[in-house]
Coordinates of C-alpha atoms and ligand atoms in Angstrom, one line a residue:
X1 CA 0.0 0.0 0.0
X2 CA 0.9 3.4 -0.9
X3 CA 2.2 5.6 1.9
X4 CA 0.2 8.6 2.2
X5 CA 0.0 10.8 5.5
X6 CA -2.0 14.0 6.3
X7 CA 0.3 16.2 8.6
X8 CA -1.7 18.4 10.8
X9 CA -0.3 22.0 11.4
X10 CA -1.1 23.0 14.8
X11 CA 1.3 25.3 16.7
X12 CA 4.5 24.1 15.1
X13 CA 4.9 26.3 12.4
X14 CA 8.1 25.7 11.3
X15 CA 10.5 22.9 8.5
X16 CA 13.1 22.9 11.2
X17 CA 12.9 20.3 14.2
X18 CA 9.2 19.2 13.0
X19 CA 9.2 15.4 13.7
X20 CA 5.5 14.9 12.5
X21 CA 7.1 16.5 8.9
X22 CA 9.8 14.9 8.5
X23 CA 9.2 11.7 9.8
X24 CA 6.3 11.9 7.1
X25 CA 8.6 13.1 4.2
X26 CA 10.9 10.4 5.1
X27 CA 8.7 8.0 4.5
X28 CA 6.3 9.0 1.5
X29 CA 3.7 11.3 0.4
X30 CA 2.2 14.4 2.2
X31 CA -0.5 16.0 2.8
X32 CA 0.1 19.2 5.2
X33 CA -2.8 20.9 6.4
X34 CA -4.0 23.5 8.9
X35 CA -7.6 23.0 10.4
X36 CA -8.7 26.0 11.6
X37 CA -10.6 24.4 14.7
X38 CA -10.8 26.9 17.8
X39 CA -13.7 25.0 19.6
X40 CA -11.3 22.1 19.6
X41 CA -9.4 24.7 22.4
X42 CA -12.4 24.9 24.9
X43 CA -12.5 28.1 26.9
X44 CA -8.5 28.8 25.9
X45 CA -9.2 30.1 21.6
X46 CA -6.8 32.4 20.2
X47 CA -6.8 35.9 21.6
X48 CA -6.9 38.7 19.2
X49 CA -3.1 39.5 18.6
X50 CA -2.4 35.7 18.5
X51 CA -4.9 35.3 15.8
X52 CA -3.3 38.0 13.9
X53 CA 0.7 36.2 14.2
X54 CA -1.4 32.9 13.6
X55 CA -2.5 34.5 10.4
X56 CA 1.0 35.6 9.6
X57 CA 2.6 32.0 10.8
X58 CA 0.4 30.2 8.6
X59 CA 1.0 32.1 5.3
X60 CA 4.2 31.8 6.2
X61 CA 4.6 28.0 6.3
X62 CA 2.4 28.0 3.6
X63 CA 4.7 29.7 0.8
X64 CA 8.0 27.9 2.8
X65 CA 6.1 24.7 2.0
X66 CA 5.6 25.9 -1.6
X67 CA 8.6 26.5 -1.9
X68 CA 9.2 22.3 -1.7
X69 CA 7.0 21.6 -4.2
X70 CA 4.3 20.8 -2.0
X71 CA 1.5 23.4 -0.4
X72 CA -0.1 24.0 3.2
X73 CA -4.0 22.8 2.6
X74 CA -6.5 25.4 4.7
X75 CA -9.5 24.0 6.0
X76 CA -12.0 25.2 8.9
X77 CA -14.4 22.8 10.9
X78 CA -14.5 20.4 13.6
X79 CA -10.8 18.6 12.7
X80 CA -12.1 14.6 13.0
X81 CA -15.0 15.6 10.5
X82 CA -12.7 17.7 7.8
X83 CA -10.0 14.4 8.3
X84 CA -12.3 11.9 7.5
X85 CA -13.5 13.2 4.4
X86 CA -10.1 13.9 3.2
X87 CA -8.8 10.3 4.2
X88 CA -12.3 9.8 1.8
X89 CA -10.7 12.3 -0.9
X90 CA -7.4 11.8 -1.3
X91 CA -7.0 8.2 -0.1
X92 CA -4.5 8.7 2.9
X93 CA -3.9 5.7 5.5
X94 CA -2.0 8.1 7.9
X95 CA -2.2 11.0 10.1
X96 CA 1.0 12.7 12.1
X97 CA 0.9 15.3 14.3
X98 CA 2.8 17.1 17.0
X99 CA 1.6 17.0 20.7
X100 CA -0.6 19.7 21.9
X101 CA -0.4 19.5 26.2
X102 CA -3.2 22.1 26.7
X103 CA -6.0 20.2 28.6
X104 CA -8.8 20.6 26.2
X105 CA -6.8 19.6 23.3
X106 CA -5.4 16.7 25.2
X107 CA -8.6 15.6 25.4
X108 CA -9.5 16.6 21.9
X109 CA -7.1 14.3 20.8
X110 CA -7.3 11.6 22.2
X111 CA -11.1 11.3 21.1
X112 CA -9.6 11.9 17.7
X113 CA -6.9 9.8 17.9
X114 CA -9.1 6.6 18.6
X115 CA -12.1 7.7 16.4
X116 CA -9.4 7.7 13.5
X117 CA -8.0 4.4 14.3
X118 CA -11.6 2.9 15.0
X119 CA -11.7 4.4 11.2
X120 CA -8.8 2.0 10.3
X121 CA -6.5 5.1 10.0
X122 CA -2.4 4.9 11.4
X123 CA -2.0 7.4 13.9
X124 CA 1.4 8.9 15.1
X125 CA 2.3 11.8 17.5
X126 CA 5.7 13.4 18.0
X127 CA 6.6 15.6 21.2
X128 CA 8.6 18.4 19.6
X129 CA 6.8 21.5 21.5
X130 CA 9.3 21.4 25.0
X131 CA 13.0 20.1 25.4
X132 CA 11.9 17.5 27.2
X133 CA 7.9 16.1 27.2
X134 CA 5.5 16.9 30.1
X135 CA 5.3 13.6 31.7
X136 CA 9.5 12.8 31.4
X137 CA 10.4 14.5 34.8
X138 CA 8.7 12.9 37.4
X139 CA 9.7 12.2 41.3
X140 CA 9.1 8.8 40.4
X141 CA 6.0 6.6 39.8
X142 CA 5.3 9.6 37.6
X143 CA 4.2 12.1 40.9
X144 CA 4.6 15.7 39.7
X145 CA 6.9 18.6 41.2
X146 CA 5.9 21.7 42.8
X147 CA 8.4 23.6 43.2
X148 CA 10.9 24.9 40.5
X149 CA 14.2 24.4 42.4
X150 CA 13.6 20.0 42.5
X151 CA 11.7 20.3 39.0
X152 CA 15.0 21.6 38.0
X153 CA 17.2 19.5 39.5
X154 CA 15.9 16.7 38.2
X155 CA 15.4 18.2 34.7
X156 CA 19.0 18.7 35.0
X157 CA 19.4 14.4 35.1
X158 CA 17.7 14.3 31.7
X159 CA 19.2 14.7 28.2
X160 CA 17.3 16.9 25.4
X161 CA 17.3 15.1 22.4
X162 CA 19.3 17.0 19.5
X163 CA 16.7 18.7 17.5
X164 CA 16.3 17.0 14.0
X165 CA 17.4 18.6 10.2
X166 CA 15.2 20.8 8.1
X167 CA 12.6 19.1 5.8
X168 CA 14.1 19.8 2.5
X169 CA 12.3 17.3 0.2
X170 CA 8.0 17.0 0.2
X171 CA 6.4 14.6 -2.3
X172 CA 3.1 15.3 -2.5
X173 CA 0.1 13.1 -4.1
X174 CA -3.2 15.4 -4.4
X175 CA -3.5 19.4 -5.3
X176 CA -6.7 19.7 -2.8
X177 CA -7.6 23.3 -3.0
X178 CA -9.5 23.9 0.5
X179 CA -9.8 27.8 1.9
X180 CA -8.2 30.6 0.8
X181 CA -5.9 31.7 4.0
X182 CA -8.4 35.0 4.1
X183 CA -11.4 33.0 4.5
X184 CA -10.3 32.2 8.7
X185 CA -10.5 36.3 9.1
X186 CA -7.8 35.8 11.6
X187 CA -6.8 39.5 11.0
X188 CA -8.8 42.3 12.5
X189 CA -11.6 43.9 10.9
X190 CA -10.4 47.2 12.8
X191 CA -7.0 47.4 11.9
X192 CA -5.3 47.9 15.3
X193 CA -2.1 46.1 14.9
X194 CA 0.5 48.7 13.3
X195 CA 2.5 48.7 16.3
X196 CA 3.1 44.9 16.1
X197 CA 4.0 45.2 12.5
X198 CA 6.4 47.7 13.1
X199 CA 8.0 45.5 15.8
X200 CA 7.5 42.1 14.7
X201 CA 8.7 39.4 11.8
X202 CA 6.5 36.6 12.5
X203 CA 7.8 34.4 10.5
X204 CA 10.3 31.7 11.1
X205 CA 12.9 33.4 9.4
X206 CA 12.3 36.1 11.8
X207 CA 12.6 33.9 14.5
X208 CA 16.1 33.3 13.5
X209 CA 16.5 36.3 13.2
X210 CA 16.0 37.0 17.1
X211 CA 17.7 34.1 17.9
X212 CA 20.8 35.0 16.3
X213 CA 21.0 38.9 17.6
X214 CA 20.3 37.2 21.2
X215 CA 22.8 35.0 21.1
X216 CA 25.5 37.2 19.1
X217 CA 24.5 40.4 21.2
X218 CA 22.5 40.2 23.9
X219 CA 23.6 36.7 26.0
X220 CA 26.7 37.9 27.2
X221 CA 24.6 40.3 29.4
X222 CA 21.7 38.2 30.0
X223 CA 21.6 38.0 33.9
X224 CA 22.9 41.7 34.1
X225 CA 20.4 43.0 31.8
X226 CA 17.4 40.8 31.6
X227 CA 15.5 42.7 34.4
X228 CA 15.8 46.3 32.8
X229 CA 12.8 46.9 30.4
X230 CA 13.9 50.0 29.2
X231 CA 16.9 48.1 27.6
X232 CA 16.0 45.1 25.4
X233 CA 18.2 42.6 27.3
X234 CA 16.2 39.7 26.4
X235 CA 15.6 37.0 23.7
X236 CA 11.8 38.5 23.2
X237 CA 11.7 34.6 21.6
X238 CA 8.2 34.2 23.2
X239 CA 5.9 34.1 20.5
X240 CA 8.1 32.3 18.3
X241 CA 8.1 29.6 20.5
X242 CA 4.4 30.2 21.6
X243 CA 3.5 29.6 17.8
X244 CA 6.2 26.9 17.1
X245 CA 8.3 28.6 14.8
X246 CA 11.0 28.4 16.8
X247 CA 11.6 24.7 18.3
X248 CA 13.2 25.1 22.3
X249 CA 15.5 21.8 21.1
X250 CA 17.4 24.0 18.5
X251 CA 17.3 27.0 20.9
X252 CA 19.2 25.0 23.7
X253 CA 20.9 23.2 20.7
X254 CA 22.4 25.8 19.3
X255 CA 23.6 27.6 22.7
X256 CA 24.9 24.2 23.9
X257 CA 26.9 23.2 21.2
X258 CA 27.7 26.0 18.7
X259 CA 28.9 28.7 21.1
X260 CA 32.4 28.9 22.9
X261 CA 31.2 28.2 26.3
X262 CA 34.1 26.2 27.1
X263 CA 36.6 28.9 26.6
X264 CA 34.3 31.5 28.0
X265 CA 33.2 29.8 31.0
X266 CA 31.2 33.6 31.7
X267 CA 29.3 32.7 28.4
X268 CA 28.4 29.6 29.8
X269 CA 26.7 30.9 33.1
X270 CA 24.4 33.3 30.9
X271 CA 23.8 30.5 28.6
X272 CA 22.6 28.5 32.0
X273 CA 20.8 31.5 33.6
X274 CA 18.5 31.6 29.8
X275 CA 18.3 27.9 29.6
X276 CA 17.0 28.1 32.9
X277 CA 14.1 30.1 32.0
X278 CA 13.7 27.7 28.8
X279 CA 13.4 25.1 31.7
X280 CA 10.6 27.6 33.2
X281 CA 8.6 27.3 30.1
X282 CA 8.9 23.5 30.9
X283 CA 7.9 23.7 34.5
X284 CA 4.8 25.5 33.3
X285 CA 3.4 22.4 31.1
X286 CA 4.2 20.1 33.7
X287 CA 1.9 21.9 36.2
X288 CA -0.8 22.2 33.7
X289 CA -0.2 18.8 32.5
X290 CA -1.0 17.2 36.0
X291 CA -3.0 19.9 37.4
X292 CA -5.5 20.8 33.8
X293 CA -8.2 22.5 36.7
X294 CA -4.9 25.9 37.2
X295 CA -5.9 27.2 33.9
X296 CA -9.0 28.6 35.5
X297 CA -9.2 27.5 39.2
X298 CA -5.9 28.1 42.1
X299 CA -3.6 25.3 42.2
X300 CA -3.4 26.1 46.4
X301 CA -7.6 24.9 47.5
X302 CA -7.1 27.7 50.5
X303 CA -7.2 30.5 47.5
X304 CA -10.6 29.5 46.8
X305 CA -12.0 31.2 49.8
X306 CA -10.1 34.9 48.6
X307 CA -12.3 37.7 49.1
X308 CA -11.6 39.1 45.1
X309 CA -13.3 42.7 44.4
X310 CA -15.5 42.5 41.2
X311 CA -14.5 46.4 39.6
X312 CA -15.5 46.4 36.2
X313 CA -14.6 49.9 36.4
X314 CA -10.8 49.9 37.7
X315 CA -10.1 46.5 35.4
X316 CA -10.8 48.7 32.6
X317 CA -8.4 51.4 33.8
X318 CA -5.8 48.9 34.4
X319 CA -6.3 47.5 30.9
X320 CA -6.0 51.4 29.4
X321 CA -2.8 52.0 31.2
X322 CA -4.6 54.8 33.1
X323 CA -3.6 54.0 36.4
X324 CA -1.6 56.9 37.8
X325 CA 1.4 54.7 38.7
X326 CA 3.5 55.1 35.6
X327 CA 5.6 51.8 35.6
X328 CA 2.6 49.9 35.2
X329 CA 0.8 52.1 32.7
X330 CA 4.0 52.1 30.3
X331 CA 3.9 48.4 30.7
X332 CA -0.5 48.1 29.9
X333 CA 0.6 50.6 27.2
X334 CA 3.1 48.7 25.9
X335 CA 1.2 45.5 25.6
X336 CA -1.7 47.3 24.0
X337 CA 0.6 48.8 20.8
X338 CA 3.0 45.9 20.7
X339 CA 1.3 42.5 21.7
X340 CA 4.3 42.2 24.1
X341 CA 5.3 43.2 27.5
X342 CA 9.0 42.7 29.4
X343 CA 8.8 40.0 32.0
X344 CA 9.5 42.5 35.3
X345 CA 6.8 44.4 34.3
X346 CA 4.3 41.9 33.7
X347 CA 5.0 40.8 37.4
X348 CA 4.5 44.6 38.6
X349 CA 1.3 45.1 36.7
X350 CA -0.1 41.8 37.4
X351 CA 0.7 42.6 41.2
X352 CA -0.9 45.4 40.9
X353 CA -4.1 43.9 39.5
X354 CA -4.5 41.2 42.7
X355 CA -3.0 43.0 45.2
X356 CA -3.5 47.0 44.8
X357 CA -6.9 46.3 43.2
X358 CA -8.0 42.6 44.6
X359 CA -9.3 41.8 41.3
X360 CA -8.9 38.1 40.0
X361 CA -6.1 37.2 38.6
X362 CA -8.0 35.2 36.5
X363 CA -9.4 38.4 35.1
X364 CA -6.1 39.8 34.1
X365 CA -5.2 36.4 32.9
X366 CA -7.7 36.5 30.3
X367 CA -6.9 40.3 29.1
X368 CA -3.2 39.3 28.7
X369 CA -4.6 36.1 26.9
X370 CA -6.3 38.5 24.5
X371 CA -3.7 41.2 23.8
X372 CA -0.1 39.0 24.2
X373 CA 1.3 37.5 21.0
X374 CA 3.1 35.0 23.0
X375 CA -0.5 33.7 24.6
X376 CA 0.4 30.9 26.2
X377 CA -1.7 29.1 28.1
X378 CA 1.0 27.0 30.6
X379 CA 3.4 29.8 31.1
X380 CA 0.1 32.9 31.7
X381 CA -1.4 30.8 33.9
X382 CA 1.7 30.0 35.5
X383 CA 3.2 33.8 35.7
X384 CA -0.6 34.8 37.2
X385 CA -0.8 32.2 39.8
X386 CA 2.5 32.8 41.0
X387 CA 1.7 36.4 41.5
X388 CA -1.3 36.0 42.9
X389 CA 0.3 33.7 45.2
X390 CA -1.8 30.8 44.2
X391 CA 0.6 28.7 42.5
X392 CA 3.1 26.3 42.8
X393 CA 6.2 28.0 44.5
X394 CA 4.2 31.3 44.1
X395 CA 5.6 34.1 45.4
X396 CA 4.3 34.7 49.4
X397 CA 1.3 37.0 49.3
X398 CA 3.1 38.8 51.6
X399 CA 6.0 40.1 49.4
X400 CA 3.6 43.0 47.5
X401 CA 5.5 44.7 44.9
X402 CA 5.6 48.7 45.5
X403 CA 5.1 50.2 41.8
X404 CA 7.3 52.9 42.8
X405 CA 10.5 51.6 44.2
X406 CA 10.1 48.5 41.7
X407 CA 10.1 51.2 38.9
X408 CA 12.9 53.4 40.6
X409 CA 15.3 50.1 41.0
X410 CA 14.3 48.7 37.3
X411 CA 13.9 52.1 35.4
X412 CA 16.1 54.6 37.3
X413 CA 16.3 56.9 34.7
X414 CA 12.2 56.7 33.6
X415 CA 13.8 55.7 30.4
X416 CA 10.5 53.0 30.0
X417 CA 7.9 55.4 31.3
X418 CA 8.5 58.1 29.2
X419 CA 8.8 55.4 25.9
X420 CA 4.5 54.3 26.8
X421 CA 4.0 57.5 28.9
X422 CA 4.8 60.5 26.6
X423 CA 2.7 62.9 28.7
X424 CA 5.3 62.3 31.4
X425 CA 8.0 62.5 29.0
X426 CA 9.5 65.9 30.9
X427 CA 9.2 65.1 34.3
X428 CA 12.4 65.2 36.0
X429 CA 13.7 61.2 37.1
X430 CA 13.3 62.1 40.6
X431 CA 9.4 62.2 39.9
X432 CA 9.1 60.3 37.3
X433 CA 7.4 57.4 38.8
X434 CA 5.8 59.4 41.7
X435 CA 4.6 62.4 39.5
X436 CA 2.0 63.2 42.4
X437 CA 4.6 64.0 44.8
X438 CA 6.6 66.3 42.5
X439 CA 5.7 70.5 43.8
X440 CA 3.8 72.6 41.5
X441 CA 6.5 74.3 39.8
X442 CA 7.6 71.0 38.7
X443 CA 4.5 69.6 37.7
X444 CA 4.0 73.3 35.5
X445 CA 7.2 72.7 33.9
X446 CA 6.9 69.1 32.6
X447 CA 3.8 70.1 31.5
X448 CA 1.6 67.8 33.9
X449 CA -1.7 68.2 35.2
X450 CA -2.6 65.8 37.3
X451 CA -6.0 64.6 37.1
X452 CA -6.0 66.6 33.1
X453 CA -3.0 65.3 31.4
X454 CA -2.2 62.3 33.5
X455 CA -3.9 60.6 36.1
X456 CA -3.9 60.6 40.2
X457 CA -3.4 57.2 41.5
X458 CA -6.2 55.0 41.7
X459 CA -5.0 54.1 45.2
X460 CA -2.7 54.5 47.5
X461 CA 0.1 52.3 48.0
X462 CA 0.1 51.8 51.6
X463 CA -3.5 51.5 52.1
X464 CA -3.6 49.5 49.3
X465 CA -1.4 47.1 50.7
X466 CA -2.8 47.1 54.1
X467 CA -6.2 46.0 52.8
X468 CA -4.4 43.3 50.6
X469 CA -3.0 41.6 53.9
X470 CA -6.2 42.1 55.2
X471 CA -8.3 40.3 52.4
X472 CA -5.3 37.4 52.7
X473 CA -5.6 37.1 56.4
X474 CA -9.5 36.8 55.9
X475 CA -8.8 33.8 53.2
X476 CA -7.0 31.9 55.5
X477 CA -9.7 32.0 58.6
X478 CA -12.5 31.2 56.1
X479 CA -9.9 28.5 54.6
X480 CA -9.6 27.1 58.1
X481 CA -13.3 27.3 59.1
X482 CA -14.4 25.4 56.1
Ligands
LIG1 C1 1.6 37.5 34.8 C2 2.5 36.8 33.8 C3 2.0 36.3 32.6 C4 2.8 35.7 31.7 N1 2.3 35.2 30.5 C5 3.1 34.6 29.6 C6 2.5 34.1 28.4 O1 1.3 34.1 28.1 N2 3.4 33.5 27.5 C7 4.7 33.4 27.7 O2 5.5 32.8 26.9 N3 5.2 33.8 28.9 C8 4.5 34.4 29.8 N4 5.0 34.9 31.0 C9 6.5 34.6 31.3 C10 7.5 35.7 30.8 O3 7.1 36.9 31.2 C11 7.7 35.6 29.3 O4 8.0 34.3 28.9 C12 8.9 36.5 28.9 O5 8.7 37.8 29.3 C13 9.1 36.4 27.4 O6 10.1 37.3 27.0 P1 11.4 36.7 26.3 O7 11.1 35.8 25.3 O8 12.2 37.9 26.0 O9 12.0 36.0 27.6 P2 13.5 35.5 27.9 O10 13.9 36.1 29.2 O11 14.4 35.8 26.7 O12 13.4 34.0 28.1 C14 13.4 33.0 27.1 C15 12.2 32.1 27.1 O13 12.1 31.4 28.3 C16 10.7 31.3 28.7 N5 10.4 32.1 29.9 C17 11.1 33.2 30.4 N6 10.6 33.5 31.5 C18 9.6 32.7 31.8 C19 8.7 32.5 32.9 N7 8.7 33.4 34.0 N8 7.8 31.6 32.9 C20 7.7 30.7 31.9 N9 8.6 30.7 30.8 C21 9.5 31.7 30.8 C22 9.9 31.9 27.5 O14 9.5 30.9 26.6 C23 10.9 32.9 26.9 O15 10.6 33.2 25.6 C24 4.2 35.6 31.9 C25 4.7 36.1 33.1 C26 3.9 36.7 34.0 C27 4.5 37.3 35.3

């Protein structure tokens, strides 16, 4: 029998380290195609700046796989429906894809995985999405970690596979036509998404791209620089990764075997500190991999009893970057025109949102869902519980980051602020991230009104925090009364 396989496109948008692709090139004909399924995500679809890089991924793919003689096939509909009447058109006996390890799609597949074999399909699924799968890191009999110093550890016993060569050879068997890559209107009917053009290739090229500046410019300076948002001391590989256009194997490939770490052993501690947040990324799927419920519920049962504010009026302030406390409207800001938002800050702001303003994290979970290109379900969820304090080795609810100091230590010069803030852009550093305590004269000559030009805080800091330890101390007598 002929071998002909389908190859489903899901979040691996890339020729490089694809082991569904190439395992299927190696062997015969293929069929790639995209199935534009988002119900197949549950609660979790694509935000609105994912769906525009998803737009951009796919048509990118699309002309790299045209580019081999073969061609990405669009489709839309519920995936086990559109596969078996493909398998019906164009007589294929097998379907590869990459794992997904979001809950719902877990579970997605699996029904589709035995409905196509009950249909006397050949199934085959590759882990290529982590270094190392979910499951692999274990404390034995397959018990998960908690906290992120053992997870580590033990990750650290493990080797990552090598990642595998391009795909540089497709034979394909059938010219289906399917959808025109326009017909998903994954772009936005109100164009809103300049400011992510300007800053972003999202492409796989354009992952390379990143990857190579980082490496070449940026990771000698990685611990020293990486918690500065003003300078660009990071990879910003997120969405790459997010989307699969980048694989994390030829990431920690590449710094692991092409670099000089062993004559610069200072190269090879930034290389670790990065690699180390790669293994972050990792810790992230392994919590939502055992515990699927942290998505939308706290991993810690005491949380549930939290006595969160509903404000439908403040969440939307926080959302506009209208705040009055200018490190975290730079960073809402920032987020809004780029789809991005430097790691420090997305702790401050997302502190600021549970702990100043007691809404749910959940809440601000799902705005950053909406507005981040690198949407990623393990590693938001993750990041929010963990502020909130809800999380595995979350931060204590105790430690409640001060916008102020954390934006005098991390932006001394107000470099950031005045980048997202321009009506600040004159105020003198002293003030800069406490414009309300600058005198009138200074206020007049930066050309700041408070309350006209720029806000007043929406609370005060101290009181703010005082009511937070107050709401926690509250969660933990209901906790123990229950
Ligand atoms: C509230 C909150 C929400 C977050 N939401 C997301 C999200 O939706 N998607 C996402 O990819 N990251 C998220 N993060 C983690 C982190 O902020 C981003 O991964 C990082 O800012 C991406 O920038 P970078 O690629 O330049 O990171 P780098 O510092 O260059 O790190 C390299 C890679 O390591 C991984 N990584 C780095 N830090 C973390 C971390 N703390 N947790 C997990 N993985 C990490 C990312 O894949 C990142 O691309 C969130 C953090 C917080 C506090």
């Amino acid at each position: 029998m002929k071998k002909r396989t389908i190859v489903l496109f899901r979040r691996d948008f890339r020729l490089f380290d694809n082991p569904a692709l190439l395992t299927a090139a190696n062997r015969g004909a293929v069929l790639p195609v995209y199935i534009h399924d988002p119900a197949c995500e549950g609660d979790w679809q694509p935000g609105g700046a994912a769906k525009w890089w998803l737009h951009h991924a796919l048509a990118d793919v699309k002309a790299r796989l045209q580019q081999l003689g073969a061609d990405l096939l669009i489709e839309a509909g519920e995936t086990a429906a559109v596969l078996l009447r493909l398998v019906e058109e164009t007589g294929a006996n097998t379907v590869y894809w990459n794992r997904r390890y979001e809950p719902a799609v877990r579970i997605h597949d699996a029904k589709l995985e035995h409905m196509l074999q009950n249909a006397g399909m050949e199934v085959h699924t590759f882990d290529s999405h982590l270094l190392l799968a979910p499951e692999a890191v274990h404390k034995g009999k397959g018990e998960p970690y908690k906290v992120f110093s053992a997870y580590h550890k033990a990750f650290q016993k493990h080797t990552v596979p090598a990642p595998l060569p391009k795909v540089k050879q497709i034979s394909s068997w059938t010219a289906a036509s399917g959808l025109a890559l326009s017909d998903l209107q994954l772009l936005p009917a109100v164009p809103w998404t300049a400011g992510m053009e300007r800053v972003w290739t999202p492409t796989e090229a354009g992952g390379y791209e990143r990857l190579k500046l980082f490496l070449n410019r940026k990771l000698p300076r990685y611990s020293e620089l990486r918690d500065f948002p003003a300078i660009s001391g990071n990879s910003s590989l997120a969405p790459y990764l997010a989307f699969g256009q980048l694989s994390p194997r030829l990431v920690h490939h590449y710094m692991m075997r092409k670099l000089p770490l062993q004559e610069k052993p200072g190269l090879q501690q930034e290389a670790e500190s990065f690699l180390r947040q790669l293994v972050w990324r990792e810790f992230s799927y392994h919590l939502l991999f055992h515990f699927p419920h942290t998505a939308a519920e706290p991993l810690q049962p005491s949380f549930r009893a939290f006595p969160w504010r509903e404000d439908s009026a403040l969440l939307d302030v926080w959302t506009k970057g209208q705040t009055g406390y200018p490190i975290v409207d730079a960073g809402m800001r920032e987020l809004w025109e780029t789809g991005f938002m430097h790691n420090r800050v997305r702790m401050i702001v997302a502190s600021f949102l549970v702990k100043h303003l007691l809404i749910p994290w959940q809440q601000g979970a799902a705005w950053f869902w909406d507005t981040l290109l690198d949407a990623d379900l393990a590693n938001n969820t993750m990041g929010w519980q963990w502020t909130a304090g809800s999380g595995a080795d979350a931060a204590p609810y105790f430690r409640i980051f001060n916008p102020v100091t954390q934006g005098e230590k991390f932006d001394k010069e107000g470099e950031y602020v005045r980048r997202w803030v321009p009506e600040l852009g004159s105020m003198p550093c002293k003030y800069i991230h406490k414009p309300w305590e600058a005198p009138e004269h200074v206020l007049l000559q930066a050309d700041v009104a408070l309350g006209t030009t720029y806000p007043k805080p929406i609370v005060d800091h101290a009181a703010a925090r005082v009511r937070a330890l107050q709401a926690y101390e509250e969660m933990k007598r209901t906790a123990s009364a229950n």
